[in-house]
Coordinates of C-alpha atoms in Angstrom, one line a residue:
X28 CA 96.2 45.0 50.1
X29 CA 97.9 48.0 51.7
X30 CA 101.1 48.8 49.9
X31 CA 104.9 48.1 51.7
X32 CA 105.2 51.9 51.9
X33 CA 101.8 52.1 54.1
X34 CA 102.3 50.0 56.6
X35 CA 106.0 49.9 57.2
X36 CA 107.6 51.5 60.0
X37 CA 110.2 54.3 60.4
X38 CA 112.6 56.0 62.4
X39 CA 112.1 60.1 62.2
X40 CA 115.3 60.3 64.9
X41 CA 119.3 60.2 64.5
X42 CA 120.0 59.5 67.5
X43 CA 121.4 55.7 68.2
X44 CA 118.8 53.4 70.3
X45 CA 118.9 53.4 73.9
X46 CA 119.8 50.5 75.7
X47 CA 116.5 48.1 75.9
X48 CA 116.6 48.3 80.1
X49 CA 116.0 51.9 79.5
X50 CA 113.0 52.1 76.8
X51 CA 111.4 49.1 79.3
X52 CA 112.1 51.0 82.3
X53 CA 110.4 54.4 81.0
X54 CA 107.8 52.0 79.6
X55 CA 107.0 50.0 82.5
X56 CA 106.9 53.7 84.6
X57 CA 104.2 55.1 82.9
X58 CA 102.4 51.8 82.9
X59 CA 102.5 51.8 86.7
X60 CA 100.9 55.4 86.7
X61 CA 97.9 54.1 84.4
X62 CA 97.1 51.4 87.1
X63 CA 98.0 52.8 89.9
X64 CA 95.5 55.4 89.7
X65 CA 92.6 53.2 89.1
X66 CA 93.2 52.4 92.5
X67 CA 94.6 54.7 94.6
X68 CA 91.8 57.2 95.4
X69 CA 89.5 54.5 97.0
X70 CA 90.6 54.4 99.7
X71 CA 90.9 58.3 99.9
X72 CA 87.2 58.9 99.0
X73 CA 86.1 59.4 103.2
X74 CA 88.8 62.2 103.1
X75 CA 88.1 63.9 100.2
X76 CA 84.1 63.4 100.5
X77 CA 85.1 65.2 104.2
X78 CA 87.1 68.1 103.1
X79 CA 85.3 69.3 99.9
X80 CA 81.6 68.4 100.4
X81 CA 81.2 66.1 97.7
X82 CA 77.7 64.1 97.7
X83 CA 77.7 60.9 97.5
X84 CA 77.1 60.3 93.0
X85 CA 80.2 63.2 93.1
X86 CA 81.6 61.0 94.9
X87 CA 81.4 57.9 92.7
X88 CA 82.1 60.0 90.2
X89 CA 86.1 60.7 91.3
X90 CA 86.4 56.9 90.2
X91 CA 84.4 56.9 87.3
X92 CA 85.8 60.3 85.6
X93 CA 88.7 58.3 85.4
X94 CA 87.5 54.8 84.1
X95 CA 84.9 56.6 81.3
X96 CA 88.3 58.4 79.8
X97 CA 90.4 55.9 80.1
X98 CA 88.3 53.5 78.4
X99 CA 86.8 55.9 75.8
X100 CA 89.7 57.3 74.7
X101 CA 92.2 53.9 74.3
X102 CA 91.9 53.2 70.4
X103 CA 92.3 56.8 69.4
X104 CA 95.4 56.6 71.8
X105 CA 96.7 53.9 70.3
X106 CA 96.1 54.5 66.3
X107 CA 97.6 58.6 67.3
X108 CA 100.7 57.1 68.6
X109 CA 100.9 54.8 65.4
X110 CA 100.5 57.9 63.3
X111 CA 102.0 61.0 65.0
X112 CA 104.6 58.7 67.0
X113 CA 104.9 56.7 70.0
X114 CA 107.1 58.8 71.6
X115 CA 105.1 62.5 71.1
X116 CA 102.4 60.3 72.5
X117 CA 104.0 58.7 75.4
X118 CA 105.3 62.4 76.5
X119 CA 101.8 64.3 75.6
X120 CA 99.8 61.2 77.5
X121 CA 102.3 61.7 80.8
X122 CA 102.2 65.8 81.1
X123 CA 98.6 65.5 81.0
X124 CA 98.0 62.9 83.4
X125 CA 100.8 64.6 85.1
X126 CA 99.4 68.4 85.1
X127 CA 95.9 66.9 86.0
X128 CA 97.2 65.4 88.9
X129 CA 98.4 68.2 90.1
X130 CA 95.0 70.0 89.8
X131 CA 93.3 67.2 90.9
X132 CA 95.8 67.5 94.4
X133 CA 95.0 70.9 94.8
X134 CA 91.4 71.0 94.0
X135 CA 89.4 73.6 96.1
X136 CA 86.1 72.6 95.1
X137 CA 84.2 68.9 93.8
X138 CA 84.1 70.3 89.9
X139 CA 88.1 71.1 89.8
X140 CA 88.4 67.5 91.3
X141 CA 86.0 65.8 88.7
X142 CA 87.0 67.8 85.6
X143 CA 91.8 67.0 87.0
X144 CA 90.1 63.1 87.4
X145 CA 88.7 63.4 83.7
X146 CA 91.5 64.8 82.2
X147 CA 94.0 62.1 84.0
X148 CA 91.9 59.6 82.3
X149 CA 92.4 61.0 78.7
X150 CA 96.0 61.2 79.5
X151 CA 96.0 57.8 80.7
X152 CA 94.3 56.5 77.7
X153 CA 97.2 58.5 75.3
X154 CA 99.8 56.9 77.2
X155 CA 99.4 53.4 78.3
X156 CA 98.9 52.2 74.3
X157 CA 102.0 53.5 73.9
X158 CA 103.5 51.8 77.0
X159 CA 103.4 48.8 75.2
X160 CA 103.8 49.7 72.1
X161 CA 107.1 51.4 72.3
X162 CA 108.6 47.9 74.2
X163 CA 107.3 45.7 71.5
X164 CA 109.1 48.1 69.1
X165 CA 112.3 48.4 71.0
X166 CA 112.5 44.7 71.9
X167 CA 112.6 41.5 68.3
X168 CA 109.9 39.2 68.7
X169 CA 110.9 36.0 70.7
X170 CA 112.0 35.3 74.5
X171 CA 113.1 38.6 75.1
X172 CA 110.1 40.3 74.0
X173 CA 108.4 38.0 76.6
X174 CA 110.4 38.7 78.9
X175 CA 110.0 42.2 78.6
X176 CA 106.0 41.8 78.6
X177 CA 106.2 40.1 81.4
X178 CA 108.1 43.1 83.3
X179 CA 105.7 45.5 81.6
X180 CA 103.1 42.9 82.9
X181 CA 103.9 42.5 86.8
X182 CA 104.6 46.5 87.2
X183 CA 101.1 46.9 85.8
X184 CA 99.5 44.2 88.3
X185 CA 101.5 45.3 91.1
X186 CA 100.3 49.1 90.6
X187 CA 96.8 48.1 90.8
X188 CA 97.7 45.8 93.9
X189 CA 99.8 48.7 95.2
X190 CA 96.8 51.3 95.0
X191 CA 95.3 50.2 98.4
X192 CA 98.8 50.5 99.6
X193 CA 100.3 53.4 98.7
X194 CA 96.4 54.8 98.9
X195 CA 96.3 54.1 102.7
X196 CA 100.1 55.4 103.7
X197 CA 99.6 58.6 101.6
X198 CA 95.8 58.9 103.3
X199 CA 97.3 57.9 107.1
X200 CA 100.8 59.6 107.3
X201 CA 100.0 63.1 105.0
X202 CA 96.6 63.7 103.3
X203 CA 94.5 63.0 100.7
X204 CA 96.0 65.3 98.7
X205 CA 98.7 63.3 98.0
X206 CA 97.4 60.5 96.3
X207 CA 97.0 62.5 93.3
X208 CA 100.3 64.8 94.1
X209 CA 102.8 61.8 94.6
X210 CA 102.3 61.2 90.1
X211 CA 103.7 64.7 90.1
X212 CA 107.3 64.4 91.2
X213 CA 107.3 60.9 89.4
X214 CA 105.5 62.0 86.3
X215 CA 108.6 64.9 85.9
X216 CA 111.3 62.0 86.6
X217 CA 109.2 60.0 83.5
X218 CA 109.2 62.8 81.1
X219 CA 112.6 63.9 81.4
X220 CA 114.0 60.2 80.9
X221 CA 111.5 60.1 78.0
X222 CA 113.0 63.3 76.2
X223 CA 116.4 61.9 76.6
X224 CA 116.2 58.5 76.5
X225 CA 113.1 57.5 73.7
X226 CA 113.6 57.4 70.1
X227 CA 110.6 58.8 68.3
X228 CA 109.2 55.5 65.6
X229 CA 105.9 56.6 64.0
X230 CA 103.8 54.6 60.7
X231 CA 105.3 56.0 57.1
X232 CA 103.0 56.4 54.3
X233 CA 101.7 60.1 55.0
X234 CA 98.3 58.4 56.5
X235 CA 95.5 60.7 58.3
X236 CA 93.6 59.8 61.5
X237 CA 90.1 58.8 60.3
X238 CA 88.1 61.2 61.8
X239 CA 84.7 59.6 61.9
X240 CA 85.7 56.6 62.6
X241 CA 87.2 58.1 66.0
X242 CA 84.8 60.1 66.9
X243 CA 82.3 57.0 66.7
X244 CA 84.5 54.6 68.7
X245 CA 85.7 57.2 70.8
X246 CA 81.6 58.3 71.7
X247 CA 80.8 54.6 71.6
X248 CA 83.2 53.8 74.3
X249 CA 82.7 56.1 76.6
X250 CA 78.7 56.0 76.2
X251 CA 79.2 52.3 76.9
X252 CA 81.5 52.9 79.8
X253 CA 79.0 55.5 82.0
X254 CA 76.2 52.8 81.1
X255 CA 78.1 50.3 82.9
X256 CA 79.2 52.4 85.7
X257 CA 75.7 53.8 85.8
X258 CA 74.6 50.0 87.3
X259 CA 76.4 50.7 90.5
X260 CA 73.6 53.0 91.5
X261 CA 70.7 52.5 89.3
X262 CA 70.8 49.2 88.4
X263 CA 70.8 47.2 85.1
X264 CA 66.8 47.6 84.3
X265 CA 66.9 51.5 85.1
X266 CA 66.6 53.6 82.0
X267 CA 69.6 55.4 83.0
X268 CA 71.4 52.2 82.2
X269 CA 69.8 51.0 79.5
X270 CA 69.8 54.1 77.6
X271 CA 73.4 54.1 77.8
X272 CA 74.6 50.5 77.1
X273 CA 72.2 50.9 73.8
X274 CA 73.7 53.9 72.8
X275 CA 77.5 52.6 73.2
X276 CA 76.8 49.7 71.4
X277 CA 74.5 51.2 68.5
X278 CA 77.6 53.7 67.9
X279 CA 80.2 50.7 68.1
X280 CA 78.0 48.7 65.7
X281 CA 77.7 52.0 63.6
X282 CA 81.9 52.2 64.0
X283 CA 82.3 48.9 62.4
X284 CA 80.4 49.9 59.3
X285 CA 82.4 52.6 58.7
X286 CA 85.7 50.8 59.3
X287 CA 84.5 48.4 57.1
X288 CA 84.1 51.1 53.7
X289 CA 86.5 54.0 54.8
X290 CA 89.9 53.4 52.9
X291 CA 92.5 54.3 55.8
X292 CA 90.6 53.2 58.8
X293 CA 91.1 53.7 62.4
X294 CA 91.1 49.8 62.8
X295 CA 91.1 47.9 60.1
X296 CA 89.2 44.7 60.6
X297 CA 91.2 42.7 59.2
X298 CA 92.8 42.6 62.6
X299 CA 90.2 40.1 63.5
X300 CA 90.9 38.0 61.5
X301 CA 94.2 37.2 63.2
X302 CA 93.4 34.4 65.3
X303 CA 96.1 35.8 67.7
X304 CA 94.3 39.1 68.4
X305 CA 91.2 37.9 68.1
X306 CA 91.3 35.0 70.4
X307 CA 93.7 36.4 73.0
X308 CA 91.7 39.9 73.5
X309 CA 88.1 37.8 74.0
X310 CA 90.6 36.3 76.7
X311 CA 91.7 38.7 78.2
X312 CA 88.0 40.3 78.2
X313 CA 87.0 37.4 80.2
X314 CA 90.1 37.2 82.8
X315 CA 89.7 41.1 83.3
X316 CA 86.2 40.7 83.9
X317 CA 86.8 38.3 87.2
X318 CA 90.3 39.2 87.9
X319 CA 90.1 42.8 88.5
X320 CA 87.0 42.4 91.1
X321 CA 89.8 40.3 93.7
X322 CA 91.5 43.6 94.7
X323 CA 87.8 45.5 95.3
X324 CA 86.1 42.7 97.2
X325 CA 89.3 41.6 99.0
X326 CA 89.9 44.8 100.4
X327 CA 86.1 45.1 101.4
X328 CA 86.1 41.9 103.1
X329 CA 89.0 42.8 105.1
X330 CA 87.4 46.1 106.2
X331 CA 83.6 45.6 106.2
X332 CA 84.1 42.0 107.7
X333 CA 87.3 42.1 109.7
X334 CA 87.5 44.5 110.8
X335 CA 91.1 45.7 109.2
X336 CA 91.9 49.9 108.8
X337 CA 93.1 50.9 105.2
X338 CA 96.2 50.4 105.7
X339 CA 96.0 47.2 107.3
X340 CA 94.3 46.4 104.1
X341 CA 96.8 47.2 102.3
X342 CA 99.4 45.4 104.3
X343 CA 97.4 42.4 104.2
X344 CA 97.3 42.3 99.8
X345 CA 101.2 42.8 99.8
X346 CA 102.0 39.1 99.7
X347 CA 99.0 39.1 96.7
X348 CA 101.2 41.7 95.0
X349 CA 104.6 40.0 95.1
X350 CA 102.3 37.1 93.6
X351 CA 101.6 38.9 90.3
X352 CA 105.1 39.7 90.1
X353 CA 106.3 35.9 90.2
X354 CA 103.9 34.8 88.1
X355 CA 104.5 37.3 85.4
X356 CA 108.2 36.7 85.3
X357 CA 107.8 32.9 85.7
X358 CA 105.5 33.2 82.2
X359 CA 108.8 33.7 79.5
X360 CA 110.6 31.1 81.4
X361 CA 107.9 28.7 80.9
X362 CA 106.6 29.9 77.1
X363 CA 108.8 28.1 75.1
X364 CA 108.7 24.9 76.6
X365 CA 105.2 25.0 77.0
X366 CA 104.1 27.3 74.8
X367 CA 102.1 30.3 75.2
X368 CA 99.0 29.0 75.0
X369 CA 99.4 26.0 77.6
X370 CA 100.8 28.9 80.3
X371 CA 97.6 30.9 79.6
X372 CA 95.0 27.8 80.7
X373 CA 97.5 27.3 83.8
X374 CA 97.4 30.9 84.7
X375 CA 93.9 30.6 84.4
X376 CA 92.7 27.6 86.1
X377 CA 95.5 28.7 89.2
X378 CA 93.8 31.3 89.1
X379 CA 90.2 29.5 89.3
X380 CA 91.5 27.6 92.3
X381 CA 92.2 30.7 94.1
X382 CA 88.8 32.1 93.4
X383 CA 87.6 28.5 94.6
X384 CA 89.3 29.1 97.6
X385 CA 88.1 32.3 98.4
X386 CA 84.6 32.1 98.1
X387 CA 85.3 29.5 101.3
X388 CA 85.5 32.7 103.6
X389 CA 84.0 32.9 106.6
X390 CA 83.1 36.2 109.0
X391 CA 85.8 35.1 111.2
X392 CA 87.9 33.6 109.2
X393 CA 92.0 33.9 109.9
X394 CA 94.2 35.8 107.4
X395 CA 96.4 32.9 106.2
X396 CA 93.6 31.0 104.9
X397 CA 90.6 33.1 104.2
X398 CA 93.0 36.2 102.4
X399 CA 96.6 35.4 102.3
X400 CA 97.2 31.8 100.4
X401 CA 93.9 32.2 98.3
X402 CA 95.1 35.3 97.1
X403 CA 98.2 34.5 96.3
X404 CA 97.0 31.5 94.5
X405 CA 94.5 34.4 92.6
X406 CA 97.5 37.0 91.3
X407 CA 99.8 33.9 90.7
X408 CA 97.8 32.8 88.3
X409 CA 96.9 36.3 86.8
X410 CA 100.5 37.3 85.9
X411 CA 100.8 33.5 84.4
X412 CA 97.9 34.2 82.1
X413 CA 98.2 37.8 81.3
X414 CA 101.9 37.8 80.1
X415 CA 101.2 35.5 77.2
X416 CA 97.7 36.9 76.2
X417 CA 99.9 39.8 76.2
X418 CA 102.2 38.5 74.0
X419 CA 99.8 37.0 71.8
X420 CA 97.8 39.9 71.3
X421 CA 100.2 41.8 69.8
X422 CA 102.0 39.3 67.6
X423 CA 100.8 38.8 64.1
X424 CA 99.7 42.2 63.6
X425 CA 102.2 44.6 61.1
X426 CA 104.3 47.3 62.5
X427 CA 102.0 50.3 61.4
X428 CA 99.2 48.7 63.4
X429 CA 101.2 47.9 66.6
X430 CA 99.9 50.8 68.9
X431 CA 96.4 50.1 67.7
X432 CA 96.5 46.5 68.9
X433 CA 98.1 47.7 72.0
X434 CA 95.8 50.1 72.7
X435 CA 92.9 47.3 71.8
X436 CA 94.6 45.2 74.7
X437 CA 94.3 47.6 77.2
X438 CA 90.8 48.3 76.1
X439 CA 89.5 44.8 76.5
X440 CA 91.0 44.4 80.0
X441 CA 89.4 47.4 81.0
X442 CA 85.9 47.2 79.5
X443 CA 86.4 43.6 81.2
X444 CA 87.2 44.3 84.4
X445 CA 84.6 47.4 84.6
X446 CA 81.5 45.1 83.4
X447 CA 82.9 42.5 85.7
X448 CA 83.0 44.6 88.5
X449 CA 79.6 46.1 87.8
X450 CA 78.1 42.4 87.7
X451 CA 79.7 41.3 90.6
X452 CA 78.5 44.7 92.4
X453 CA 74.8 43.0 91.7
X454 CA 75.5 40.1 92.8
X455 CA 76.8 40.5 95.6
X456 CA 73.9 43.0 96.7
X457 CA 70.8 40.5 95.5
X458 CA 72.9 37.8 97.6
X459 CA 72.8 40.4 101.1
X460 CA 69.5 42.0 100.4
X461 CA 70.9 44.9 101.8
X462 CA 71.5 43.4 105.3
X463 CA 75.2 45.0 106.9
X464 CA 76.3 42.6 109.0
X465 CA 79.5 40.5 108.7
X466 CA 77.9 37.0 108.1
X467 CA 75.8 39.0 105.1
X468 CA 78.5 40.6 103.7
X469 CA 80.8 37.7 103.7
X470 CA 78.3 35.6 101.7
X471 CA 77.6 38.3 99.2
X472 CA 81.3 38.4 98.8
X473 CA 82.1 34.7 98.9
X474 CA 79.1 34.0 95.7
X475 CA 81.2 36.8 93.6
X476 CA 84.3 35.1 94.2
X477 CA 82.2 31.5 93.1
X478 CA 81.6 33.8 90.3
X479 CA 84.5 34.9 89.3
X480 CA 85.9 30.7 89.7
X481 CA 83.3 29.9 87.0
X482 CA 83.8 32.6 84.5
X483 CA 87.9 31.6 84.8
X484 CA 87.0 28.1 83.9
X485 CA 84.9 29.2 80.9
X486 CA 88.2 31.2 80.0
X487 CA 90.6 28.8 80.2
X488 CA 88.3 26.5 77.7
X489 CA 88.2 28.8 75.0
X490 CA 91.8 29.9 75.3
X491 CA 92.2 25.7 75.2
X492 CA 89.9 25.7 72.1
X493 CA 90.7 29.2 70.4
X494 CA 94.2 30.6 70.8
X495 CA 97.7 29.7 69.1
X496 CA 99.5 27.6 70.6
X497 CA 102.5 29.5 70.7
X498 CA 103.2 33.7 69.9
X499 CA 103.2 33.8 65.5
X500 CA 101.7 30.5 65.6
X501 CA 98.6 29.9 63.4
X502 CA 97.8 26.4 65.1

């Protein structure tokens, strides 16, 4: 058993605590940069592809520097915030995303571009553990912490609904250029307030990082990652792929072993065997998986099929957006009445009925029925579902471990939503057979929404079956 003096938490700053709308605020910013660039540059890729030459893998590749840093990189974020503190962490994590975007905006030439996109991605994966971490510090366990998950929640949906957005004004009314330039000016505003306004809260005890054990999740990770963005364009059989996907999950398998005999591990697995995180990171595995695709076919339905520019697009997902936001703040109001676990299923089969909705689509369809109300249905029932796994996730767990476990939650929605969105990807090109037109898209699009429905209702089962009923519960 680790000793009081290992695991508790301290203070290593005077000065007295801001007030809570402030930490959440600062938090909630820098959340809203993590997502928000997931997203943004798609809809810049036709500019950038036209101005610096890129070929078309480079071009993939703008996306995917991102994603295989941002995902490789999450634990060690996490476990360096716990040990170095939240607050170094949350300011290092920012002025590199920040000073990579700014590189990445004034790129002359496709390496600069790939290398500022890799760079954001590491920075991204320093800061968004400690997002969450430094709000589940600042705010007792209980309705306000939900509440304040649920804020931290919403900003983070509504930055990767806002991507397509903010991604076609920025494209349309300046350049392409600015996608990446507008994190600079906000970036600063961020890590000033940070500086002021944070109070630095770090793991006592003297412990080191465990070295091998984050190089080997760290590698394992990332390996995993590029295999399952490598099925985009080579497919799953290809031995690019499958090379890959072996070799993440040999290192992650080889990880585990040595978590399981070092004596200050990066994760300890005992975390497992907390129902909470266990149960409620499988979830949110599975609702990333299906729930991230919406915004990526939606918007190529409403292109490729009718016909919409990018910022029409964009317009059209807004009323999606606000959705997210609703449901994640209607999740604390309804948590301890119903309990966490019952919202969760809700959010989940709301969402399912969305999903069911939207795989009704038709070529022609009109945009109340065949983007507007199924999609709001769709994000309503994400921000029920995701504030309470959320919640869940990270209660249980002791203080020392808390950036860890944050970092694991943002892990599993990623490495979710990437898979899913690889998957669906397939499916949806077996179900054209590589036909273009409208009535061939829209049926490739409408089986990964079917898709998506089923997986939902498999989620909501096992969160039924698995999670705690309500956040510290154990039944």
């Amino acid at each position: 058993m680790p000793t009081p003096r290992a695991t508790a938490e301290i203070s290593v700053s005077r000065r007295p605590a801001p007030p809570t709308w402030v930490v959440v605020a600062l938090a909630c910013a820098g959340q809203f940069l993590v997502v928000l660039d997931v997203s943004v540059v798609n809809v810049a890729l036709p500019s950038m592809r036209a101005d610096l030459g890129l070929s078309a893998p480079a071009l993939q590749w703008v996306v995917n520097a991102y994603t295989i840093a941002f995902a490789g990189f999450m634990l060690l974020g996490g476990r360096a915030g716990d040990l170095y503190g939240r607050k170094r962490m949350f300011l290092v994590g920012l002025a590199l995303f920040t000073l990579a975007s700014l590189a990445g905006g004034l790129a002359q030439a496709d390496w600069q571009l790939l290398a500022a996109r890799a760079v954001q991605g590491l920075g991204a994966a320093v800061l968004a553990p400690s997002t969450l971490t430094i709000l589940t510090s600042a705010v007792p366990e209980g309705a306000a912490r939900a509440r304040a998950i649920a804020t931290w929640t919403a900003v983070g949906g509504g930055g990767g609904a806002a991507g397509g957005l903010v991604g076609g004004l920025l494209v349309d009314g300046l350049n392409w250029r600015w996608v990446l330039l507008i994190n600079v000016p906000i970036g600063a505003v961020v890590l000033v307030g940070g500086l002021l306004w944070l109070v630095e809260s770090r793991v006592g005890g003297g412990r080191r990082l465990d070295l091998p054990g984050a190089v080997l999740v760290t590698s394992g990770l990332a390996t995993l990652a590029y295999g399952i963005v490598q099925t985009e364009s080579e497919g799953w059989a290809s031995t690019g792929t499958l090379v890959p996907l072996s070799g993440g999950v040999a290192l992650i398998g080889l990880f585990l072993l040595v978590e399981a005999r070092t004596k200050a591990p990066l994760m300890p697995l005992k975390l497992f065997r907390l129902r909470s995180v266990s149960s409620a990171n499988v979830a949110m595995f599975l609702c990333g998986s299906a729930m991230f695709c919406m915004w990526f076919f939606m918007t190529l339905y409403a292109q490729n099929v009718l016909g919409y520019t990018p910022l029409e697009a964009g317009l059209a997902l807004v009323p999606s957006s606000l959705a997210v936001i609703l449901g994640s703040k209607a999740a604390p109001r309804l948590m301890p009445t119903v309990g966490a676990r019952n919202v969760a299923v809700m959010g989940t089969l709301v969402a399912a009925a969305g999903f069911g909705w939207q795989s009704t689509m038709s070529a022609d369809g009109p945009y109340l029925t065949t983007i507007m109300f199924p999609g709001v249905l769709m994000m309503v029932g994400a921000g029920l579902s995701a504030t309470p796994l959320a919640a869940l996730a990270t209660s249980g767990a002791e203080p020392g471990d808390a950036g860890l476990v944050s970092g694991l939650v943002n892990t599993s929605r990623t490495m979710g939503g990437s898979l899913g969105l690889s998957v669906m990807a397939t499916i949806a090109a077996a179900r054209t057979g590589g036909e273009a037109s409208p009535e061939a898209l829209t049926e490739g699009y409408a089986l990964v929404f079917r898709t998506g429905g089923v997986v939902l209702l498999a989620g909501a089962v096992l969160m039924l079956v698995w999670l705690p009923r309500k956040v510290g519960g154990r039944g």
